[in-house]
Coordinates of C-alpha atoms and ligand atoms in Angstrom, one line a residue:
X125 CA -28.4 11.7 8.1
X126 CA -25.0 13.1 8.7
X127 CA -22.1 11.1 9.8
X128 CA -21.2 11.6 13.5
X129 CA -18.7 14.4 13.8
X130 CA -16.4 12.1 15.7
X131 CA -15.8 10.1 12.7
X132 CA -14.8 12.9 10.4
X133 CA -11.2 12.7 9.4
X134 CA -9.2 15.5 10.7
X135 CA -8.5 17.8 7.8
X136 CA -5.5 19.4 9.5
X137 CA -2.4 18.5 7.7
X138 CA 0.9 18.4 9.5
X139 CA 3.9 19.4 7.6
X140 CA 6.7 17.1 8.3
X141 CA 10.2 18.3 8.9
X142 CA 11.8 16.2 6.3
X143 CA 11.9 18.8 3.6
X144 CA 15.5 19.4 2.6
X145 CA 16.7 17.8 -0.6
X146 CA 19.2 15.8 1.4
X147 CA 16.6 14.7 3.9
X148 CA 14.4 13.5 1.0
X149 CA 17.3 11.7 -0.5
X150 CA 18.2 9.8 2.6
X151 CA 14.8 8.2 3.1
X152 CA 15.3 6.0 0.1
X153 CA 18.3 4.5 1.5
X154 CA 16.4 2.4 4.0
X155 CA 15.0 0.3 1.2
X156 CA 18.3 0.1 -0.6
X157 CA 21.1 -1.0 1.6
X158 CA 20.5 -4.7 1.3
X159 CA 20.4 -4.8 -2.5
X160 CA 22.9 -3.7 -5.0
X161 CA 20.9 -4.1 -8.2
X162 CA 17.2 -4.0 -8.8
X163 CA 15.7 -6.7 -10.8
X164 CA 12.1 -7.5 -11.2
X165 CA 10.9 -10.5 -9.2
X166 CA 9.0 -13.2 -11.0
X167 CA 5.7 -11.7 -10.1
X168 CA 6.5 -8.5 -11.9
X169 CA 6.9 -6.6 -8.7
X170 CA 10.1 -4.7 -9.0
X171 CA 12.5 -3.7 -6.4
X172 CA 11.7 -0.1 -6.4
X173 CA 14.9 1.7 -6.0
X174 CA 13.8 5.1 -5.1
X175 CA 10.1 5.6 -5.0
X176 CA 9.2 2.8 -2.7
X177 CA 12.3 3.4 -0.7
X178 CA 11.2 7.0 -0.5
X179 CA 8.0 5.9 1.0
X180 CA 9.9 5.9 4.2
X181 CA 10.1 9.6 4.2
X182 CA 8.9 11.3 1.0
X183 CA 5.9 9.1 1.5
X184 CA 5.3 10.1 5.0
X185 CA 1.7 10.5 5.8
X186 CA 0.8 14.0 6.9
X187 CA -2.8 13.7 7.7
X188 CA -3.7 13.3 11.3
X189 CA -5.6 10.2 12.5
X190 CA -9.2 10.9 13.2
X191 CA -10.2 12.3 16.5
X192 CA -12.1 9.1 17.3
X193 CA -9.0 7.1 16.5
X194 CA -6.9 9.2 18.8
X195 CA -9.3 9.0 21.6
X196 CA -10.1 5.4 21.7
X197 CA -7.1 3.8 20.2
X198 CA -8.7 0.4 20.1
X199 CA -11.4 0.8 17.5
X200 CA -14.2 1.4 19.9
X201 CA -16.8 3.6 18.4
X202 CA -20.1 5.0 19.4
X203 CA -23.1 4.9 17.2
X204 CA -23.9 2.8 14.2
X205 CA -21.5 2.8 11.3
X206 CA -22.7 4.6 8.1
X207 CA -23.0 2.5 5.0
X208 CA -19.5 2.2 3.7
X209 CA -18.5 4.2 0.7
X210 CA -21.8 5.7 0.0
X211 CA -22.0 8.9 2.1
X212 CA -18.7 10.5 1.5
X213 CA -19.3 14.2 1.5
X214 CA -16.4 15.0 -0.7
X215 CA -17.6 15.8 -4.2
X216 CA -14.6 14.3 -5.9
X217 CA -15.3 11.0 -4.0
X218 CA -18.9 11.0 -4.8
X219 CA -18.1 11.4 -8.5
X220 CA -15.5 8.5 -8.4
X221 CA -17.9 6.2 -6.5
X222 CA -20.6 6.9 -9.1
X223 CA -18.6 5.9 -12.1
X224 CA -19.3 2.7 -13.9
X225 CA -16.4 0.2 -14.1
X226 CA -16.5 0.6 -17.9
X227 CA -15.4 4.2 -17.6
X228 CA -11.7 3.1 -17.4
X229 CA -9.7 0.7 -19.5
X230 CA -6.4 -0.9 -18.5
X231 CA -4.5 -2.3 -21.4
X232 CA -1.4 -4.5 -21.5
X233 CA 0.3 -5.9 -18.4
X234 CA 1.4 -4.3 -15.2
X235 CA 4.9 -3.6 -16.5
X236 CA 4.0 -2.7 -20.1
X237 CA 0.6 -1.3 -20.0
X238 CA -1.5 1.8 -20.4
X239 CA -4.6 3.4 -18.9
X240 CA -7.6 5.1 -20.5
X241 CA -10.2 6.9 -18.5
X242 CA -8.2 6.5 -15.3
X243 CA -9.6 8.2 -12.2
X244 CA -7.5 10.1 -9.7
X245 CA -7.4 8.8 -6.1
X246 CA -9.0 11.6 -4.1
X247 CA -6.8 13.9 -2.1
X248 CA -9.2 13.5 0.8
X249 CA -12.0 10.9 1.2
X250 CA -13.8 9.3 4.1
X251 CA -10.9 7.4 5.8
X252 CA -8.5 7.6 2.9
X253 CA -6.4 10.0 1.0
X254 CA -3.6 10.2 -1.5
X255 CA -0.4 10.9 0.2
X256 CA 0.4 14.6 -0.3
X257 CA 4.1 13.9 -0.2
X258 CA 3.8 11.9 -3.4
X259 CA 3.6 13.3 -6.9
X260 CA -0.1 13.8 -7.5
X261 CA 0.3 12.9 -11.2
X262 CA 0.8 9.3 -9.9
X263 CA -2.6 8.9 -8.5
X264 CA -4.6 7.4 -11.4
X265 CA -6.1 4.0 -11.3
X266 CA -8.9 2.0 -12.9
X267 CA -12.3 2.8 -11.6
X268 CA -12.4 -0.7 -10.0
X269 CA -9.2 -0.3 -8.1
X270 CA -9.8 3.3 -6.9
X271 CA -13.4 2.4 -5.8
X272 CA -12.2 -0.7 -4.0
X273 CA -9.6 1.3 -2.0
X274 CA -12.1 3.9 -1.1
X275 CA -14.6 1.3 0.1
X276 CA -11.9 -0.4 2.2
X277 CA -10.6 2.8 3.7
X278 CA -14.1 3.9 4.6
X279 CA -14.8 0.5 6.2
X280 CA -11.8 0.7 8.4
X281 CA -12.6 4.3 9.3
X282 CA -16.2 3.4 10.2
X283 CA -15.0 0.6 12.5
X284 CA -11.8 1.9 14.0
X285 CA -11.1 5.4 12.8
X286 CA -7.8 6.1 11.1
X287 CA -6.8 7.0 7.6
X288 CA -5.6 4.8 4.7
X289 CA -2.6 6.5 3.1
X290 CA -2.4 5.8 -0.6
X291 CA 0.9 6.2 -2.4
X292 CA 1.5 5.8 -6.1
X293 CA -0.9 4.2 -8.5
X294 CA -0.3 5.1 -12.2
X295 CA 0.0 8.2 -14.4
X296 CA -3.1 9.5 -16.0
X297 CA -2.5 7.5 -19.2
X298 CA -0.5 4.8 -17.5
X299 CA 2.8 3.7 -19.1
X300 CA 6.3 3.9 -17.7
X301 CA 6.4 5.7 -14.4
X302 CA 9.4 6.9 -12.5
X303 CA 10.7 4.7 -9.7
X304 CA 8.4 1.7 -10.5
X305 CA 8.8 -1.3 -12.8
X306 CA 5.1 -1.9 -12.9
X307 CA 2.3 0.5 -12.0
X308 CA 1.7 1.0 -15.7
X309 CA -1.9 0.1 -16.2
X310 CA -3.8 1.6 -13.2
X311 CA -4.0 -1.8 -11.5
X312 CA -1.1 -1.4 -9.1
X313 CA -1.1 0.7 -5.9
X314 CA 1.2 1.2 -3.0
X315 CA -0.5 1.8 0.4
X316 CA 1.1 2.4 3.7
X317 CA 0.4 0.3 6.8
X318 CA -1.7 1.8 9.5
X319 CA 0.7 2.8 12.2
X320 CA 0.8 3.2 16.0
X321 CA 3.2 5.0 18.3
X322 CA 5.5 2.8 20.5
X323 CA 2.9 3.3 23.3
X324 CA 0.1 1.9 21.0
X325 CA -1.6 5.2 20.2
X326 CA -2.8 5.7 16.6
X327 CA -0.5 8.0 14.6
X328 CA -0.3 9.0 11.0
X329 CA 1.0 6.3 8.8
X330 CA 4.6 6.5 7.9
X331 CA 6.6 4.4 5.3
X332 CA 9.1 3.1 7.9
X333 CA 10.3 -0.4 7.5
X334 CA 9.0 -2.7 10.2
X335 CA 11.1 -5.4 11.9
X336 CA 10.2 -8.9 12.9
X337 CA 8.3 -7.6 15.9
X338 CA 6.4 -5.2 13.7
X339 CA 8.3 -2.2 15.0
X340 CA 10.3 0.5 13.3
X341 CA 11.6 4.0 13.6
X342 CA 10.5 7.1 11.8
X343 CA 14.1 8.3 11.5
X344 CA 13.2 11.5 9.7
X345 CA 16.7 13.1 9.2
X346 CA 19.0 10.1 9.2
X347 CA 21.9 12.1 10.5
X348 CA 20.0 13.3 13.6
X349 CA 19.2 11.0 16.4
X350 CA 17.1 13.5 18.3
X351 CA 14.2 13.4 15.8
X352 CA 13.8 9.7 15.7
X353 CA 10.3 8.4 16.6
X354 CA 9.6 4.7 17.3
X355 CA 6.5 3.4 15.5
X356 CA 4.8 0.0 15.2
X357 CA 2.4 -1.8 13.0
X358 CA -1.2 -1.1 13.8
X359 CA -2.2 -4.7 13.3
X360 CA -5.9 -4.1 14.1
X361 CA -6.5 -1.4 11.4
X362 CA -4.2 -2.9 8.9
X363 CA -5.9 -6.3 9.2
X364 CA -9.3 -4.5 9.0
X365 CA -8.1 -3.0 5.7
X366 CA -7.1 -6.4 4.4
X367 CA -10.4 -7.9 5.5
X368 CA -12.4 -5.2 3.9
X369 CA -10.5 -5.4 0.6
X370 CA -10.5 -9.2 0.4
X371 CA -14.2 -9.6 1.3
X372 CA -15.2 -7.1 -1.3
X373 CA -16.7 -9.1 -4.2
X374 CA -15.8 -6.3 -6.6
X375 CA -12.2 -6.0 -5.6
X376 CA -10.4 -8.6 -7.7
X377 CA -7.1 -8.6 -5.7
X378 CA -4.4 -10.7 -7.4
X379 CA -1.5 -9.8 -5.1
X380 CA -0.6 -8.1 -1.9
X381 CA 3.1 -7.8 -1.8
X382 CA 4.2 -7.6 1.8
X383 CA 7.1 -8.8 3.9
X384 CA 6.6 -12.4 5.1
X385 CA 6.9 -11.5 8.8
X386 CA 4.2 -8.8 8.5
X387 CA 2.0 -11.2 6.6
X388 CA 2.4 -13.7 9.5
X389 CA 1.7 -11.1 12.0
X390 CA -1.5 -10.1 10.2
X391 CA -2.7 -13.7 9.8
X392 CA -2.1 -14.4 13.5
X393 CA -4.2 -11.3 14.4
X394 CA -6.9 -12.3 11.9
X395 CA -7.2 -15.8 13.4
X396 CA -7.3 -14.5 16.9
X397 CA -9.9 -11.9 16.0
X398 CA -12.1 -14.5 14.5
X399 CA -11.8 -13.5 10.8
X400 CA -13.6 -15.7 8.3
X401 CA -11.8 -18.7 7.0
X402 CA -12.4 -17.5 3.5
X403 CA -10.7 -14.1 4.1
X404 CA -7.8 -15.7 5.9
X405 CA -7.3 -18.2 3.1
X406 CA -7.5 -15.6 0.5
X407 CA -4.9 -13.5 2.3
X408 CA -2.6 -16.5 2.5
X409 CA -3.1 -17.0 -1.3
X410 CA -2.5 -13.4 -2.4
X411 CA 0.0 -12.1 0.1
X412 CA 3.7 -12.8 -0.3
X413 CA 7.1 -11.3 -0.1
X414 CA 8.7 -10.6 -3.5
X415 CA 12.4 -9.7 -4.1
X416 CA 12.0 -6.3 -2.5
X417 CA 10.9 -7.0 1.0
X418 CA 7.8 -4.6 1.2
X419 CA 8.3 -4.1 5.0
X420 CA 7.2 -0.5 4.7
X421 CA 4.1 -0.7 2.5
X422 CA 1.7 -3.0 0.7
X423 CA 1.9 -3.2 -3.1
X424 CA -1.5 -4.3 -4.2
X425 CA -2.3 -5.5 -7.8
X426 CA -5.8 -6.3 -9.1
X427 CA -6.7 -8.6 -12.0
X428 CA -7.9 -7.3 -15.3
X429 CA -11.7 -6.8 -15.3
X430 CA -13.8 -8.7 -17.9
X431 CA -14.4 -5.6 -20.1
X432 CA -10.7 -4.6 -19.9
X433 CA -9.6 -8.2 -20.9
X434 CA -11.7 -7.7 -24.1
X435 CA -9.9 -4.4 -24.7
X436 CA -6.4 -5.8 -24.3
X437 CA -5.7 -6.0 -20.6
X438 CA -3.3 -8.8 -19.7
X439 CA -2.7 -10.3 -16.4
X440 CA 0.7 -11.3 -15.1
X441 CA 1.0 -14.5 -13.1
X442 CA -0.2 -16.2 -11.1
X443 CA -3.6 -17.2 -12.5
X444 CA -5.1 -19.1 -9.6
X445 CA -8.0 -21.6 -10.1
X446 CA -10.4 -19.4 -8.0
X447 CA -9.9 -16.5 -10.4
X448 CA -10.2 -18.8 -13.5
X449 CA -13.5 -19.9 -12.1
X450 CA -14.6 -16.3 -11.5
X451 CA -13.7 -15.4 -15.1
X452 CA -15.4 -18.5 -16.5
X453 CA -18.6 -17.6 -14.7
X454 CA -18.4 -14.2 -16.3
X455 CA -18.0 -15.8 -19.7
X456 CA -14.3 -14.7 -20.0
X457 CA -11.0 -16.6 -20.3
X458 CA -7.6 -15.6 -18.8
X459 CA -5.3 -13.6 -21.0
X460 CA -1.7 -13.5 -19.8
X461 CA 0.9 -10.8 -20.4
X462 CA 4.1 -11.9 -22.2
X463 CA 7.5 -11.1 -20.9
X464 CA 7.6 -7.4 -20.1
X465 CA 10.5 -5.1 -20.3
X466 CA 11.6 -3.5 -17.1
X467 CA 11.8 0.2 -17.2
X468 CA 12.6 1.1 -13.6
X469 CA 15.6 3.2 -13.2
X470 CA 18.5 1.4 -11.7
X471 CA 20.1 2.8 -8.6
X472 CA 22.7 1.0 -6.7
X473 CA 22.8 0.8 -2.9
X474 CA 26.1 2.5 -3.0
X475 CA 24.7 5.4 -5.0
X476 CA 21.7 5.6 -2.6
X477 CA 24.0 5.6 0.4
X478 CA 26.1 8.4 -1.1
X479 CA 23.0 10.4 -1.8
X480 CA 21.8 9.8 1.8
X481 CA 24.9 11.3 3.4
X482 CA 25.7 10.7 7.0
X483 CA 23.6 8.4 9.2
X484 CA 23.8 8.2 12.9
X485 CA 24.8 4.8 14.4
X486 CA 21.3 3.7 15.3
X487 CA 20.3 4.0 11.7
X488 CA 23.2 1.9 10.6
X489 CA 22.5 -0.7 13.2
X490 CA 18.8 -0.9 12.2
X491 CA 19.8 -1.4 8.6
X492 CA 22.1 -4.2 9.5
X493 CA 19.4 -5.9 11.4
X494 CA 17.1 -5.6 8.4
X495 CA 19.2 -8.3 6.7
X496 CA 17.3 -10.8 8.8
X497 CA 14.2 -10.6 6.6
X498 CA 15.5 -9.4 3.3
X499 CA 15.8 -12.7 1.7
X500 CA 13.7 -15.4 3.3
X501 CA 14.0 -18.9 2.0
X502 CA 11.3 -20.2 -0.4
X503 CA 8.2 -21.3 1.3
X504 CA 4.8 -20.0 2.4
X505 CA 4.6 -16.3 2.3
X506 CA 7.4 -15.9 -0.2
X507 CA 6.4 -15.1 -3.8
X508 CA 7.3 -17.9 -6.2
Ligands
LIG890 ZN1 4.5 -0.6 -5.9

């Protein structure tokens, strides 16, 4: 049986206007202006001076939302959902979904690791794709992580339409990777939030920072006001992604780095939508805001698998009791990474701002407002 045509992701790709070197440079500045140096936070997530800042523009999603998503806007769908992650017609996806978890091996920790047998995140799958604006060499992950993302993207697509946009994972053999302090062992990935227009219509995801109301602006060229497009968090689809990922028994999610206010917004929606207590609780446990605010994307990290632990994979903290119990039942014990050396390039806010060039006044005002959630006080939703 074929999937309903309505649910096929649109294959048309829209070339974004942000293509000049200067325009590419400016997009990083959004992430930079509130910080002057980039130190790793205690969770090993690193303030990502260019790449994750670049997500605002260089990471712009260019795939259209599915026709179904465009038409309904609220997740309504006709016809039964196909079994998730099993019927994808893309050969690359079928191949990846068929791999045994032992086909890849992550060694070392997130910030001093390597990857063997890593699999590339597909350029196009059912409800998910690697962001074509990112370097395709940075799309390798463990079999477990790539499969989990594919399943979650397909689940959201089946329920609501829309496309998960996946940014950097790791290089083919892992190790140091430009613009990231971690992302070394195929167990880290950045994904964009699902996005709506200001009017609430689905639109391609964009790495625009989102404010306390879940709203942002796709500024495109920061010096030009005329091309600014207001956007907002698509809380329905983004929560559906969280729910799919965290209820997947084979997705061993350790962390979802995300700004505290977006975490709260997602939790509020999940409670209202009747999400299971187990999923809500797990999201509370794994989601937190590290030093870099992550108001424009999730950074997701998965634990070492049992076979990777035996091969030298090492988890960074935290090691929660529920994961210890999971390992124990699989006959394994936690193995923790030692202190890891930060290899992320250091870019100062001043340098980034110089590279960005002129900004129109709305951009400057928006960046000033961003201070409100840059450094939340310690407490729930803030990584310890
Ligand atoms: Zn990241």
